[in-house]
Amino acid sequence: MVTVIENLIEEFKGSFSGQLIDRGRVVDHLLDLRLAAQGQPHVTALVDEVLSNIPGRTVVETSWWAETLDRLASAASPQPVV
């Protein structure tokens, strides 16, 4: 089952091109993910960590953003019960 967070992440992955993305846009997307992660404290904590460590003053490298989205997707995906 695909979660709201996973849908948002896929949408965000498809919304950028080039080598740089506006830092404000990254912050907005992270806040959207934080809101969607209510009830998943480990994801909320990871988003908070990322928010406090965003590189750049006005722009962010898309490679950093793509890696961050992958990391958040991994944290948000349901873990199989063993």
Coordinates of N, CA, C and O in Angstrom, one line a residue:
M1 N 0.8 -1.2 0.0 CA 0.0 0.0 0.0 C 0.9 1.2 0.0 O 1.8 1.4 0.8
V2 N 0.6 2.2 -0.9 CA 1.4 3.4 -1.0 C 0.8 4.4 0.0 O -0.4 4.6 0.0
T3 N 1.7 5.0 0.7 CA 1.2 6.0 1.7 C 1.2 7.4 1.1 O 1.7 7.7 0.0
V4 N 0.6 8.3 1.8 CA 0.5 9.7 1.4 C 1.9 10.3 1.3 O 2.2 11.0 0.3
I5 N 2.8 9.9 2.2 CA 4.1 10.4 2.2 C 4.8 10.0 0.9 O 5.5 10.7 0.2
E6 N 4.7 8.7 0.6 CA 5.3 8.1 -0.6 C 4.8 8.8 -1.9 O 5.6 9.1 -2.8
N7 N 3.5 9.1 -1.9 CA 2.9 9.9 -3.0 C 3.5 11.3 -3.2 O 3.9 11.7 -4.3
L8 N 3.6 11.9 -2.0 CA 4.2 13.3 -2.0 C 5.7 13.2 -2.5 O 6.1 14.1 -3.3
I9 N 6.4 12.3 -2.0 CA 7.8 12.1 -2.4 C 8.0 11.9 -3.9 O 8.8 12.5 -4.6
E10 N 7.1 11.0 -4.5 CA 7.2 10.8 -5.9 C 6.8 12.1 -6.7 O 7.4 12.4 -7.7
E11 N 5.8 12.8 -6.2 CA 5.4 14.1 -6.8 C 6.6 15.1 -6.8 O 6.9 15.7 -7.8
F12 N 7.3 15.1 -5.6 CA 8.4 16.1 -5.5 C 9.6 15.7 -6.4 O 10.3 16.5 -7.0
K13 N 9.8 14.4 -6.5 CA 10.9 13.9 -7.4 C 10.7 14.3 -8.8 O 11.6 14.6 -9.6
G14 N 9.4 14.3 -9.3 CA 9.1 14.6 -10.6 C 9.0 16.1 -10.9 O 8.8 16.6 -12.0
S15 N 9.2 16.9 -9.9 CA 9.0 18.4 -10.0 C 10.2 19.2 -10.2 O 10.1 20.4 -10.3
F16 N 11.4 18.6 -10.3 CA 12.6 19.4 -10.5 C 13.4 18.9 -11.6 O 13.4 17.7 -12.0
S17 N 14.2 19.8 -12.2 CA 15.1 19.5 -13.2 C 16.3 20.4 -13.1 O 16.2 21.5 -12.4
G18 N 17.4 20.1 -13.7 CA 18.6 21.0 -13.6 C 19.4 20.6 -12.4 O 19.1 19.6 -11.7
Q19 N 20.4 21.4 -12.1 CA 21.3 21.1 -11.0 C 20.9 21.8 -9.7 O 21.5 21.4 -8.6
L20 N 20.1 22.8 -9.7 CA 19.7 23.5 -8.5 C 18.2 23.7 -8.4 O 17.5 23.7 -9.3
I21 N 17.8 23.7 -7.1 CA 16.4 24.0 -6.8 C 16.3 25.0 -5.7 O 17.2 25.1 -4.9
D22 N 15.3 25.9 -5.8 CA 15.1 26.9 -4.8 C 15.0 26.4 -3.4 O 14.2 25.5 -3.1
R23 N 15.8 26.9 -2.5 CA 15.8 26.5 -1.1 C 14.4 26.6 -0.4 O 14.0 25.7 0.3
G24 N 13.7 27.7 -0.7 CA 12.4 27.9 -0.1 C 11.4 26.8 -0.6 O 10.6 26.4 0.2
R25 N 11.6 26.4 -1.8 CA 10.7 25.3 -2.3 C 11.0 24.0 -1.6 O 10.1 23.2 -1.2
V26 N 12.3 23.7 -1.3 CA 12.7 22.5 -0.5 C 12.0 22.6 0.9 O 11.5 21.6 1.4
V27 N 12.1 23.8 1.5 CA 11.6 23.9 2.8 C 10.1 23.7 2.8 O 9.5 23.0 3.7
D28 N 9.4 24.3 1.8 CA 7.9 24.0 1.7 C 7.6 22.6 1.6 O 6.7 22.0 2.2
H29 N 8.3 21.9 0.7 CA 8.1 20.4 0.5 C 8.4 19.6 1.8 O 7.6 18.7 2.1
L30 N 9.4 20.0 2.5 CA 9.7 19.3 3.8 C 8.6 19.5 4.8 O 8.2 18.6 5.5
L31 N 8.1 20.7 4.8 CA 7.0 21.0 5.8 C 5.7 20.2 5.4 O 5.0 19.7 6.3
D32 N 5.5 20.1 4.1 CA 4.4 19.3 3.6 C 4.5 17.8 4.1 O 3.6 17.1 4.5
L33 N 5.8 17.3 3.9 CA 6.1 15.9 4.3 C 5.9 15.8 5.9 O 5.4 14.8 6.3
R34 N 6.4 16.8 6.6 CA 6.2 16.7 8.1 C 4.8 16.6 8.5 O 4.4 15.9 9.4
L35 N 3.9 17.4 7.8 CA 2.5 17.4 8.1 C 1.9 16.0 7.8 O 1.1 15.5 8.6
A36 N 2.3 15.5 6.7 CA 1.8 14.2 6.2 C 2.3 13.0 7.1 O 1.7 12.0 7.2
A37 N 3.4 13.3 7.8 CA 4.0 12.2 8.7 C 3.5 12.2 10.1 O 4.0 11.4 10.9
Q38 N 2.4 12.9 10.4 CA 1.8 12.9 11.7 C 1.5 11.5 12.1 O 0.9 10.7 11.2
G39 N 1.8 11.0 13.2 CA 1.6 9.6 13.6 C 2.8 8.7 13.3 O 2.7 7.6 13.7
Q40 N 3.8 9.3 12.7 CA 5.0 8.5 12.4 C 6.2 9.3 13.0 O 6.9 10.0 12.2
P41 N 6.4 9.2 14.3 CA 7.4 10.1 14.9 C 8.8 9.9 14.3 O 9.6 10.9 14.3
H42 N 9.2 8.7 13.9 CA 10.5 8.6 13.3 C 10.7 9.3 12.0 O 11.8 9.9 11.7
V43 N 9.6 9.5 11.2 CA 9.7 10.2 10.0 C 9.7 11.7 10.3 O 10.5 12.5 9.7
T44 N 8.9 12.1 11.3 CA 8.8 13.5 11.7 C 10.2 14.0 12.2 O 10.7 15.0 11.9
A45 N 10.8 13.1 13.0 CA 12.2 13.4 13.5 C 13.2 13.6 12.4 O 14.0 14.5 12.4
L46 N 13.1 12.7 11.4 CA 14.0 12.8 10.3 C 13.8 14.1 9.5 O 14.7 14.7 9.1
V47 N 12.5 14.4 9.2 CA 12.2 15.7 8.5 C 12.8 16.9 9.3 O 13.4 17.8 8.8
D48 N 12.6 16.9 10.7 CA 13.1 17.9 11.5 C 14.6 18.0 11.4 O 15.2 19.1 11.3
E49 N 15.3 16.9 11.4 CA 16.8 16.9 11.2 C 17.2 17.5 9.9 O 18.1 18.3 9.8
V50 N 16.5 17.1 8.8 CA 16.8 17.6 7.5 C 16.5 19.1 7.4 O 17.3 19.8 6.9
L51 N 15.4 19.5 8.0 CA 15.1 21.0 8.0 C 16.2 21.8 8.7 O 16.5 22.9 8.2
S52 N 16.8 21.2 9.7 CA 17.8 22.0 10.4 C 19.2 21.9 9.7 O 20.1 22.7 10.1
N53 N 19.3 21.1 8.7 CA 20.6 20.9 8.0 C 20.6 21.1 6.5 O 21.4 20.6 5.8
I54 N 19.6 21.9 6.0 CA 19.5 22.2 4.6 C 20.7 23.0 4.1 O 21.0 24.1 4.7
P55 N 21.4 22.5 3.1 CA 22.6 23.3 2.7 C 22.2 24.5 1.8 O 21.1 24.6 1.3
G56 N 23.1 25.4 1.7 CA 22.8 26.6 0.8 C 22.0 27.7 1.4 O 21.3 27.5 2.4
R57 N 22.2 28.9 0.9 CA 21.4 30.0 1.4 C 20.2 30.2 0.6 O 19.1 30.6 1.1
T58 N 20.2 30.1 -0.8 CA 19.1 30.4 -1.6 C 18.7 29.2 -2.5 O 17.6 29.1 -3.0
V59 N 19.7 28.4 -2.8 CA 19.5 27.2 -3.7 C 20.1 26.0 -3.1 O 21.0 26.0 -2.2
V60 N 19.6 24.8 -3.5 CA 20.1 23.5 -3.0 C 20.4 22.7 -4.3 O 19.6 22.7 -5.2
E61 N 21.4 21.9 -4.2 CA 21.7 21.0 -5.3 C 20.7 19.9 -5.4 O 20.3 19.3 -4.4
T62 N 20.2 19.7 -6.6 CA 19.1 18.7 -6.8 C 19.6 17.3 -6.4 O 18.8 16.4 -6.0
S63 N 20.9 17.0 -6.5 CA 21.4 15.7 -6.1 C 21.2 15.5 -4.6 O 20.8 14.4 -4.1
W64 N 21.5 16.5 -3.8 CA 21.2 16.5 -2.3 C 19.7 16.2 -2.1 O 19.3 15.4 -1.3
W65 N 18.9 17.0 -2.8 CA 17.4 16.9 -2.6 C 16.9 15.5 -3.0 O 16.1 14.9 -2.3
A66 N 17.4 14.9 -4.1 CA 17.0 13.6 -4.5 C 17.5 12.5 -3.5 O 16.7 11.6 -3.1
E67 N 18.7 12.6 -2.9 CA 19.2 11.7 -1.9 C 18.3 11.8 -0.6 O 18.0 10.8 0.0
T68 N 18.0 13.1 -0.3 CA 17.1 13.3 0.9 C 15.8 12.7 0.7 O 15.2 12.1 1.6
L69 N 15.2 12.9 -0.4 CA 13.8 12.3 -0.7 C 13.9 10.7 -0.6 O 13.0 10.1 -0.1
D70 N 15.0 10.2 -1.2 CA 15.1 8.7 -1.1 C 15.2 8.2 0.4 O 14.7 7.2 0.8
R71 N 16.0 9.0 1.2 CA 16.1 8.7 2.6 C 14.8 8.8 3.3 O 14.5 7.9 4.1
L72 N 14.0 9.8 3.0 CA 12.7 10.0 3.6 C 11.7 8.9 3.2 O 11.0 8.4 4.0
A73 N 11.8 8.5 1.9 CA 11.0 7.4 1.4 C 11.3 6.1 2.1 O 10.4 5.3 2.5
S74 N 12.5 5.9 2.3 CA 12.9 4.6 3.0 C 12.4 4.6 4.4 O 11.9 3.6 4.9
A75 N 12.5 5.8 5.1 CA 12.0 5.8 6.5 C 10.5 5.7 6.6 O 10.0 5.2 7.6
A76 N 9.8 6.2 5.6 CA 8.4 6.2 5.6 C 7.7 4.9 5.1 O 6.6 4.6 5.4
S77 N 8.5 4.1 4.4 CA 7.9 2.9 3.9 C 7.6 1.9 5.0 O 8.5 1.7 5.9
P78 N 6.5 1.2 5.0 CA 6.2 0.2 6.0 C 7.2 -0.9 6.0 O 7.6 -1.4 5.0
Q79 N 7.7 -1.2 7.2 CA 8.6 -2.3 7.4 C 7.9 -3.6 7.6 O 6.9 -3.7 8.3
P80 N 8.4 -4.6 6.9 CA 7.7 -5.9 7.0 C 7.8 -6.5 8.4 O 8.8 -6.3 9.1
V81 N 6.8 -7.1 8.8 CA 6.7 -7.8 10.2 C 7.3 -9.1 10.1 O 6.9 -9.9 9.2
V82 N 8.3 -9.4 10.9 CA 9.0 -10.7 10.9 C 8.5 -11.6 12.0 O 8.2 -11.2 13.0

